[in-house]
Coordinates of C-alpha atoms and ligand atoms in Angstrom, one line a residue:
M1 CA 88.9 145.9 67.2
P2 CA 92.5 146.9 67.9
E3 CA 93.3 148.0 71.3
T4 CA 94.2 151.5 72.2
E5 CA 96.6 152.0 75.2
T6 CA 98.2 155.1 76.8
S7 CA 101.3 155.3 78.7
K8 CA 99.8 156.6 82.0
G9 CA 100.4 154.0 84.5
D10 CA 100.8 151.2 81.9
S11 CA 104.0 149.2 81.9
Q12 CA 102.7 147.0 79.2
L13 CA 102.3 149.6 76.6
F14 CA 104.4 147.9 74.1
S15 CA 103.3 144.4 74.8
P16 CA 101.1 142.8 72.0
P17 CA 97.3 142.9 72.7
S18 CA 96.1 140.5 75.3
G19 CA 94.0 138.5 72.8
V20 CA 97.0 136.8 71.4
R21 CA 97.7 134.8 74.7
G22 CA 97.5 131.1 73.9
M23 CA 97.6 131.4 70.0
T24 CA 99.4 128.4 68.6
K25 CA 98.9 129.2 64.9
L26 CA 100.5 132.6 64.1
D27 CA 97.9 135.3 63.1
R28 CA 100.0 138.3 62.5
T29 CA 96.8 140.5 62.2
A30 CA 95.9 139.9 65.7
F31 CA 99.0 141.9 66.8
Q32 CA 97.6 145.3 65.7
K33 CA 97.1 147.8 68.4
T34 CA 97.2 151.7 68.9
V35 CA 99.2 153.3 71.6
T36 CA 99.4 157.0 72.4
V37 CA 102.9 158.3 72.5
P38 CA 104.3 161.8 73.2
V39 CA 105.7 163.8 70.2
L40 CA 107.6 167.0 69.7
K41 CA 106.5 169.2 66.9
V42 CA 109.8 170.7 65.2
R43 CA 110.5 172.7 62.1
K44 CA 111.6 170.5 59.1
A45 CA 115.0 172.3 58.8
V46 CA 116.2 171.6 62.4
V47 CA 115.3 167.8 62.4
N48 CA 118.8 166.5 61.8
G49 CA 120.5 168.6 64.3
L50 CA 117.9 167.9 66.9
M51 CA 117.9 164.2 66.6
R52 CA 121.5 163.9 67.6
V53 CA 120.5 165.4 71.0
L54 CA 117.3 163.5 71.5
K55 CA 118.8 160.1 71.3
R56 CA 117.9 159.5 74.9
A57 CA 114.4 160.7 74.5
A58 CA 113.3 159.4 71.2
L59 CA 111.2 156.3 70.7
R60 CA 113.1 153.1 69.6
R61 CA 110.8 150.4 68.4
P62 CA 111.6 148.0 65.3
G63 CA 110.2 149.3 62.2
I64 CA 109.0 152.6 63.6
K65 CA 110.2 155.8 62.1
R66 CA 111.2 158.3 64.9
V67 CA 110.4 161.3 62.7
I68 CA 107.2 161.5 60.7
E69 CA 105.2 164.2 58.8
D70 CA 103.0 166.5 60.7
P71 CA 99.6 165.9 59.3
E72 CA 98.5 169.4 60.2
D73 CA 101.7 171.4 58.8
E74 CA 103.8 170.2 56.0
E75 CA 106.6 172.6 57.1
S76 CA 107.0 170.6 60.5
R77 CA 107.8 167.2 61.6
L78 CA 106.9 165.2 64.6
V79 CA 109.5 163.5 66.6
M80 CA 108.2 160.4 68.4
L81 CA 109.3 160.2 72.1
D82 CA 109.6 157.3 74.6
P83 CA 106.5 157.4 76.8
Y84 CA 108.4 155.7 79.5
K85 CA 111.0 158.5 79.7
M86 CA 109.1 161.5 78.4
R87 CA 105.7 162.4 80.2
T88 CA 105.8 166.3 80.1
H89 CA 108.2 168.9 78.9
E90 CA 109.8 168.7 82.3
S91 CA 111.3 165.2 81.3
F92 CA 113.7 166.8 79.0
D93 CA 117.2 167.0 80.7
K94 CA 119.3 170.2 80.9
E95 CA 121.3 169.4 77.7
E96 CA 118.3 168.7 75.7
L97 CA 116.4 171.7 76.8
S98 CA 119.4 173.9 76.0
A99 CA 119.6 172.3 72.4
L100 CA 115.9 172.9 72.1
K101 CA 116.2 176.6 73.1
Q102 CA 119.2 177.1 70.8
L103 CA 117.1 175.8 67.9
N104 CA 114.1 177.7 69.0
V105 CA 111.9 174.6 69.5
S106 CA 109.1 174.6 72.0
P107 CA 109.5 171.8 74.5
Q108 CA 105.8 171.2 74.7
L109 CA 104.7 167.8 74.0
S110 CA 101.5 166.6 72.2
E111 CA 100.0 163.1 71.8
Y112 CA 100.0 161.0 68.8
N113 CA 98.1 157.7 68.0
L114 CA 100.7 155.2 66.9
E115 CA 99.5 152.1 65.2
L116 CA 101.6 149.1 66.1
T117 CA 101.5 145.8 64.1
Y118 CA 103.3 142.4 64.2
E119 CA 106.4 144.0 62.7
N120 CA 106.9 146.4 65.6
F121 CA 107.1 143.9 68.3
K122 CA 110.2 142.1 69.3
L123 CA 110.5 138.3 69.4
E124 CA 110.7 138.1 73.2
E125 CA 107.7 140.5 73.5
I126 CA 105.5 138.3 71.2
L127 CA 106.3 135.0 72.9
K128 CA 105.8 136.6 76.4
A129 CA 102.4 137.7 75.2
V130 CA 101.6 134.3 73.6
L131 CA 102.9 131.8 76.0
P132 CA 101.1 131.1 79.3
E133 CA 101.6 133.9 81.7
G134 CA 104.8 133.6 84.1
Q135 CA 106.5 130.8 82.1
D136 CA 109.8 131.0 80.7
V137 CA 109.9 132.3 77.1
T138 CA 113.6 131.7 76.5
S139 CA 114.0 132.2 72.6
G140 CA 117.8 131.6 72.3
F141 CA 118.9 129.4 69.5
S142 CA 122.3 128.4 67.9
R143 CA 122.5 129.7 64.3
V144 CA 124.0 127.2 61.7
G145 CA 123.8 129.0 58.4
H146 CA 120.2 129.8 57.5
I147 CA 119.0 127.5 60.2
A148 CA 117.9 128.6 63.9
H149 CA 118.5 125.6 66.1
L150 CA 116.2 125.7 69.0
N151 CA 116.1 123.6 72.2
L152 CA 112.5 124.0 73.4
R153 CA 111.3 123.0 76.9
D154 CA 108.3 120.8 77.4
H155 CA 105.9 123.9 78.4
Q156 CA 106.8 125.6 75.1
L157 CA 106.1 122.5 72.8
P158 CA 102.4 123.4 72.2
F159 CA 103.6 126.6 70.7
K160 CA 106.7 125.2 68.8
H161 CA 105.4 126.1 65.3
L162 CA 104.7 129.6 66.2
I163 CA 107.9 130.1 68.0
G164 CA 109.7 128.7 65.0
Q165 CA 107.8 131.1 62.6
V166 CA 108.5 134.2 64.9
T167 CA 112.2 133.3 65.1
I168 CA 112.4 133.2 61.4
D169 CA 110.3 136.5 61.0
K170 CA 112.6 138.4 63.5
N171 CA 116.0 137.3 62.4
P172 CA 117.0 138.4 59.1
G173 CA 119.0 135.6 57.2
I174 CA 117.2 132.8 59.1
T175 CA 114.7 130.8 56.8
S176 CA 114.3 127.5 58.8
A177 CA 113.7 126.9 62.3
V178 CA 114.4 123.4 63.8
N179 CA 114.0 121.9 67.2
K180 CA 116.1 119.3 68.8
I181 CA 113.9 116.3 69.7
N182 CA 116.3 114.3 71.8
N183 CA 119.8 114.8 73.4
I184 CA 122.4 113.6 71.1
D185 CA 123.0 110.1 71.7
S186 CA 123.3 108.7 68.1
T187 CA 126.8 107.4 67.2
Y188 CA 127.4 110.3 64.7
R189 CA 126.5 113.0 67.2
N190 CA 124.1 114.6 64.9
F191 CA 120.8 115.7 66.4
Q192 CA 117.4 114.2 65.7
M193 CA 115.5 117.3 64.7
E194 CA 112.2 118.6 63.6
V195 CA 111.5 121.5 61.3
L196 CA 109.3 123.7 63.1
S197 CA 108.8 126.3 60.5
G198 CA 110.4 127.4 57.2
E199 CA 112.5 125.6 54.6
E200 CA 112.9 121.8 55.1
N201 CA 116.2 121.9 53.4
M202 CA 119.1 121.4 55.9
M203 CA 121.8 121.7 53.4
T204 CA 123.7 124.9 54.6
K205 CA 126.9 126.7 54.5
V206 CA 128.6 128.5 57.5
R207 CA 131.8 130.4 58.3
E208 CA 133.9 129.8 61.1
N209 CA 137.1 131.6 61.8
N210 CA 137.1 132.7 58.1
F211 CA 136.9 129.1 56.8
A212 CA 133.8 128.0 54.9
Y213 CA 132.0 124.7 55.6
E214 CA 129.1 123.1 53.8
F215 CA 126.9 120.3 55.1
D216 CA 123.8 118.8 55.7
F217 CA 122.9 119.9 59.2
S218 CA 120.5 116.9 59.7
K219 CA 123.2 114.3 59.2
V220 CA 126.5 115.6 60.6
Y221 CA 127.6 117.2 63.8
W222 CA 128.2 121.0 63.8
N223 CA 128.4 123.2 67.0
P224 CA 128.7 127.0 66.4
R225 CA 129.9 127.2 70.2
L226 CA 133.2 125.4 69.5
S227 CA 134.7 128.0 67.4
T228 CA 136.9 129.4 70.1
E229 CA 138.0 126.0 71.1
H230 CA 138.9 125.2 67.5
S231 CA 141.0 128.2 67.1
R232 CA 142.7 127.7 70.5
I233 CA 143.9 124.3 69.4
I234 CA 145.1 125.8 65.9
E235 CA 147.0 128.4 67.7
L236 CA 149.2 125.7 69.5
L237 CA 150.3 124.2 66.1
N238 CA 153.2 125.3 64.1
P239 CA 153.7 124.9 60.3
E240 CA 155.0 121.5 59.4
D241 CA 153.4 120.0 62.5
V242 CA 151.3 116.9 62.0
L243 CA 147.8 116.6 63.3
F244 CA 145.8 113.6 63.6
D245 CA 142.2 114.3 64.0
V246 CA 140.4 111.1 65.2
F247 CA 136.8 112.5 65.3
A248 CA 137.2 115.2 62.6
G249 CA 133.4 115.9 61.7
V250 CA 133.2 118.1 58.7
G251 CA 136.7 119.6 59.3
P252 CA 136.9 122.4 61.8
F253 CA 140.2 121.5 63.2
A254 CA 141.5 119.8 60.1
I255 CA 141.1 122.6 57.6
P256 CA 142.5 125.5 59.5
A257 CA 145.5 123.3 60.5
A258 CA 146.1 122.3 56.9
K259 CA 145.9 126.0 55.8
K260 CA 148.6 126.8 58.6
N261 CA 150.7 124.2 56.5
C262 CA 150.5 121.3 58.9
T263 CA 150.1 117.7 57.5
V264 CA 146.7 116.6 58.5
F265 CA 145.2 113.0 58.7
A266 CA 141.5 113.4 59.4
N267 CA 139.0 110.8 60.2
D268 CA 135.3 110.4 60.9
L269 CA 133.2 107.2 61.0
N270 CA 130.1 108.9 59.8
P271 CA 130.0 108.5 56.0
E272 CA 128.2 111.8 55.6
S273 CA 130.9 113.6 57.8
H274 CA 133.5 112.0 55.7
K275 CA 131.8 113.1 52.4
W276 CA 131.4 116.7 53.6
L277 CA 134.9 116.6 55.0
L278 CA 136.4 115.9 51.6
H279 CA 134.1 118.5 50.1
N280 CA 135.3 121.1 52.5
C281 CA 138.9 120.4 52.0
K282 CA 138.4 121.3 48.3
L283 CA 136.1 124.2 49.2
N284 CA 139.0 125.7 51.3
K285 CA 141.7 124.4 48.7
V286 CA 143.6 122.3 51.3
E287 CA 142.9 118.8 49.8
Q288 CA 146.7 118.4 49.2
K289 CA 147.4 118.7 52.8
V290 CA 144.7 116.5 54.3
K291 CA 144.4 112.7 54.2
V292 CA 140.8 111.9 55.0
F293 CA 139.7 108.5 56.3
N294 CA 136.3 106.8 57.0
M295 CA 137.0 104.4 60.0
D296 CA 136.2 103.8 63.5
G297 CA 138.6 105.9 65.7
K298 CA 140.3 103.0 67.4
D299 CA 141.0 101.4 63.9
F300 CA 142.3 104.7 62.7
L301 CA 144.8 105.0 65.8
Q302 CA 145.8 101.5 65.4
G303 CA 146.1 101.6 61.6
P304 CA 147.0 104.9 59.7
V305 CA 148.1 106.6 62.9
R306 CA 150.5 103.9 64.1
E307 CA 151.9 103.6 60.6
E308 CA 152.6 107.2 60.3
L309 CA 153.9 107.6 63.8
M310 CA 156.3 104.6 63.3
Q311 CA 157.6 106.4 60.3
Q312 CA 157.8 110.1 61.6
L313 CA 159.2 109.0 64.9
G314 CA 161.7 106.4 63.7
V315 CA 163.1 108.2 60.8
S316 CA 163.1 111.8 61.7
K317 CA 164.7 111.7 65.2
E318 CA 166.0 115.3 64.5
A319 CA 162.6 116.4 63.3
K320 CA 161.6 119.9 64.6
H321 CA 158.0 119.4 64.1
S322 CA 155.5 118.1 66.8
V323 CA 152.7 115.5 66.4
H324 CA 149.4 116.6 67.7
I325 CA 146.4 114.1 68.3
V326 CA 142.9 115.7 68.6
M327 CA 140.0 113.7 69.9
N328 CA 137.0 115.5 70.2
L329 CA 134.2 112.9 70.9
P330 CA 133.6 114.2 74.6
A331 CA 131.2 111.4 75.6
K332 CA 133.6 108.7 74.6
A333 CA 137.0 109.9 73.7
I334 CA 138.8 108.8 76.9
E335 CA 138.0 105.1 76.2
F336 CA 139.7 105.3 73.0
L337 CA 143.1 106.4 74.8
S338 CA 143.5 102.5 75.3
A339 CA 144.6 102.4 71.6
F340 CA 147.8 104.0 72.7
R341 CA 149.0 101.3 75.0
S342 CA 151.9 99.7 73.2
L343 CA 151.0 101.1 70.0
L344 CA 154.5 101.5 68.8
D345 CA 157.4 99.1 68.9
G346 CA 161.0 99.7 68.5
P347 CA 163.2 102.1 70.4
P348 CA 161.3 105.0 71.6
C349 CA 161.7 108.5 70.2
S350 CA 163.2 111.3 72.4
S351 CA 160.6 112.6 74.9
E352 CA 160.1 116.0 73.2
H353 CA 159.0 114.1 70.2
L354 CA 156.3 112.2 71.8
P355 CA 152.7 113.0 70.4
V356 CA 150.7 115.6 72.2
V357 CA 146.9 114.4 72.7
H358 CA 144.1 116.8 73.2
C359 CA 141.4 114.6 74.4
Y360 CA 137.9 116.1 75.3
S361 CA 135.6 114.8 77.8
F362 CA 132.3 115.8 79.6
S363 CA 132.4 115.7 83.4
K364 CA 129.6 116.1 86.1
D365 CA 132.1 115.8 88.8
V366 CA 132.6 118.8 91.4
T367 CA 136.4 118.8 90.3
P368 CA 136.0 118.1 86.5
A369 CA 139.7 118.5 85.9
E370 CA 140.9 115.8 88.4
D371 CA 137.8 113.7 87.3
V372 CA 139.0 113.7 83.7
R373 CA 142.6 113.3 84.4
H374 CA 142.1 110.2 86.7
R375 CA 139.7 108.6 84.1
A376 CA 142.4 109.1 81.4
E377 CA 145.1 107.8 83.8
A378 CA 143.0 104.7 84.5
V379 CA 142.8 103.9 80.7
L380 CA 146.4 104.7 80.0
G381 CA 147.8 102.9 83.1
I382 CA 150.1 105.8 84.0
S383 CA 150.1 108.9 86.1
L384 CA 149.5 112.2 84.1
E385 CA 149.7 114.5 87.2
A386 CA 153.0 116.0 86.4
C387 CA 152.7 116.2 82.5
S388 CA 149.1 117.2 81.7
S389 CA 146.8 120.2 81.8
V390 CA 143.1 120.6 81.6
H391 CA 141.6 123.4 79.8
F392 CA 137.7 124.2 80.5
V393 CA 136.0 124.5 77.2
R394 CA 132.3 125.2 77.9
N395 CA 129.4 124.6 80.5
V396 CA 127.1 122.2 78.5
A397 CA 124.3 122.0 81.0
P398 CA 123.8 122.8 84.6
N399 CA 126.7 120.8 86.5
K400 CA 128.0 119.5 83.3
E401 CA 131.3 120.7 81.8
M402 CA 133.2 119.9 78.6
V403 CA 136.9 119.9 79.2
C404 CA 140.1 119.2 77.1
I405 CA 143.0 117.4 78.7
T406 CA 146.5 117.8 77.0
F407 CA 149.4 115.6 77.7
Q408 CA 152.2 114.0 75.9
I409 CA 151.8 110.3 75.7
P410 CA 154.2 108.9 78.1
A411 CA 156.9 106.5 76.3
A412 CA 156.0 103.9 78.9
T413 CA 152.4 103.6 77.5
L414 CA 153.3 104.2 73.8
Y415 CA 156.0 101.7 73.4
E416 CA 155.9 98.1 73.7
S417 CA 157.7 96.6 76.7
Q418 CA 159.2 100.0 77.4
T419 CA 160.4 100.9 80.9
L420 CA 159.5 104.3 82.4
H421 CA 161.4 107.3 81.4
P422 CA 162.8 109.5 84.0
G423 CA 160.0 111.5 85.5
E424 CA 157.2 108.9 84.4
Q425 CA 155.3 107.4 87.3
P426 CA 153.2 104.2 87.3
L427 CA 149.7 104.8 88.2
E428 CA 150.0 102.7 91.5
K429 CA 152.7 104.5 93.0
Q430 CA 151.2 108.0 92.3
R431 CA 147.9 107.2 94.1
Ligands
SAM1 C1 131.6 116.0 68.8 S1 131.8 115.6 67.2 C2 133.3 116.6 66.8 C3 133.3 117.0 65.3 C4 134.5 118.0 65.1 N1 135.8 117.6 65.4 C5 134.2 119.4 65.8 O1 134.9 119.7 66.6 O2 133.0 119.9 65.4 C6 132.5 113.9 67.0 C7 132.6 113.3 65.7 O3 133.0 111.9 65.9 C8 132.3 111.1 64.9 N2 132.3 109.7 65.6 C9 131.3 109.1 66.6 N3 131.9 108.0 66.8 C10 133.1 107.8 66.1 C11 133.9 106.7 66.1 N4 133.8 105.6 66.9 N5 135.1 106.7 65.3 C12 135.3 107.9 64.5 N6 134.4 109.0 64.6 C13 133.4 108.8 65.4 C14 131.0 111.7 64.7 O4 130.6 111.2 63.5 C15 131.3 113.2 64.7 O5 131.3 113.8 63.6

């Protein structure tokens, strides 16, 4: 039997029926309920004009029409009002009353029994009604194409399939809901995931900063929260610059940089990322500007990067372009900085042509910027205090920040048996 509730003293009027509490398998029919709401009877002809004035007072529920036919009078319509705001005719404000008067509409309210179904409840309302009382029902997710990527807490797990299905039902365009089943600790940074509801197919297509990317989300890394960071780095590049992307994923730095007419060398160790990186270069028509590699980051730096730098920095002493090296593997990238020590030989290039590194890291320290700088300095064996900046990227978890340290690699680090340039300080003296 569907429940009937009125607004008087009931703050839960638009909550689903109490019988759904504890439901683990979604039964949409159990959400039927009748509520009594105030309505205003108006002549058909004035409805449009009136609705503009009644924005505040009108009822807003998903899938509910605010104006319905009057079962007793075909020349009239009933305007449904918000029962929390509108209890009697005295609830209309001055402006509303004057509009009613002008249109010759009586402010007297009557009652209407409104049938609510599953479609008329919001995601949060459904989860709040189903999950144990008082528990957090966070229903946030990252959207990756057609996939909702949830990160459920332990107490939500008994309801995981229902949460997945409701997330799909309430978000147009989402046809699959997955849950992270461990923290990303795999080499390739892709999440281990479980499909909670909907399509098993993890092949998806996303757009970021106007570029299209296709990939299998179960096999590669993709994080929609990095789009601002991707565009921040791209803004720093000028046409003709060279970009080495050491941990390129499926291309969110490499492809926009190539479109900006930079020459790009993009690498990823994961064969699946490598495959989709190649595919996305073609998809975005930049395959001529991007050389793609499938190597360990250290081998990439000591092989193709070294070779290219020797050529670029040796030959083109007058070159106007800059060289940038992006290292987005926050859990480990700092360790890879050791590859820059004595990477090049021969006479050093002028200091303005030294490559600029953008290296990402997590930090749980109270002063993340200093923590990351000190760790980078320890690996490079030189002070970066005067020549680096640290950008805060995002808060990953309570007390865990993702930051990006940017610096020009000191010649004393990059070149074999190179003495310090003016302004460069050995680490020991600095501390
Ligand atoms: C955090 S993701 C970043 C991907 C991309 N740059 C982005 O911003 O979305 C790190 C990438 O590094 C790759 N990776 C992990 N270990 C690596 C290694 N030792 N050498 C090269 N790539 C590696 C992973 O496969 C993953 O695609």
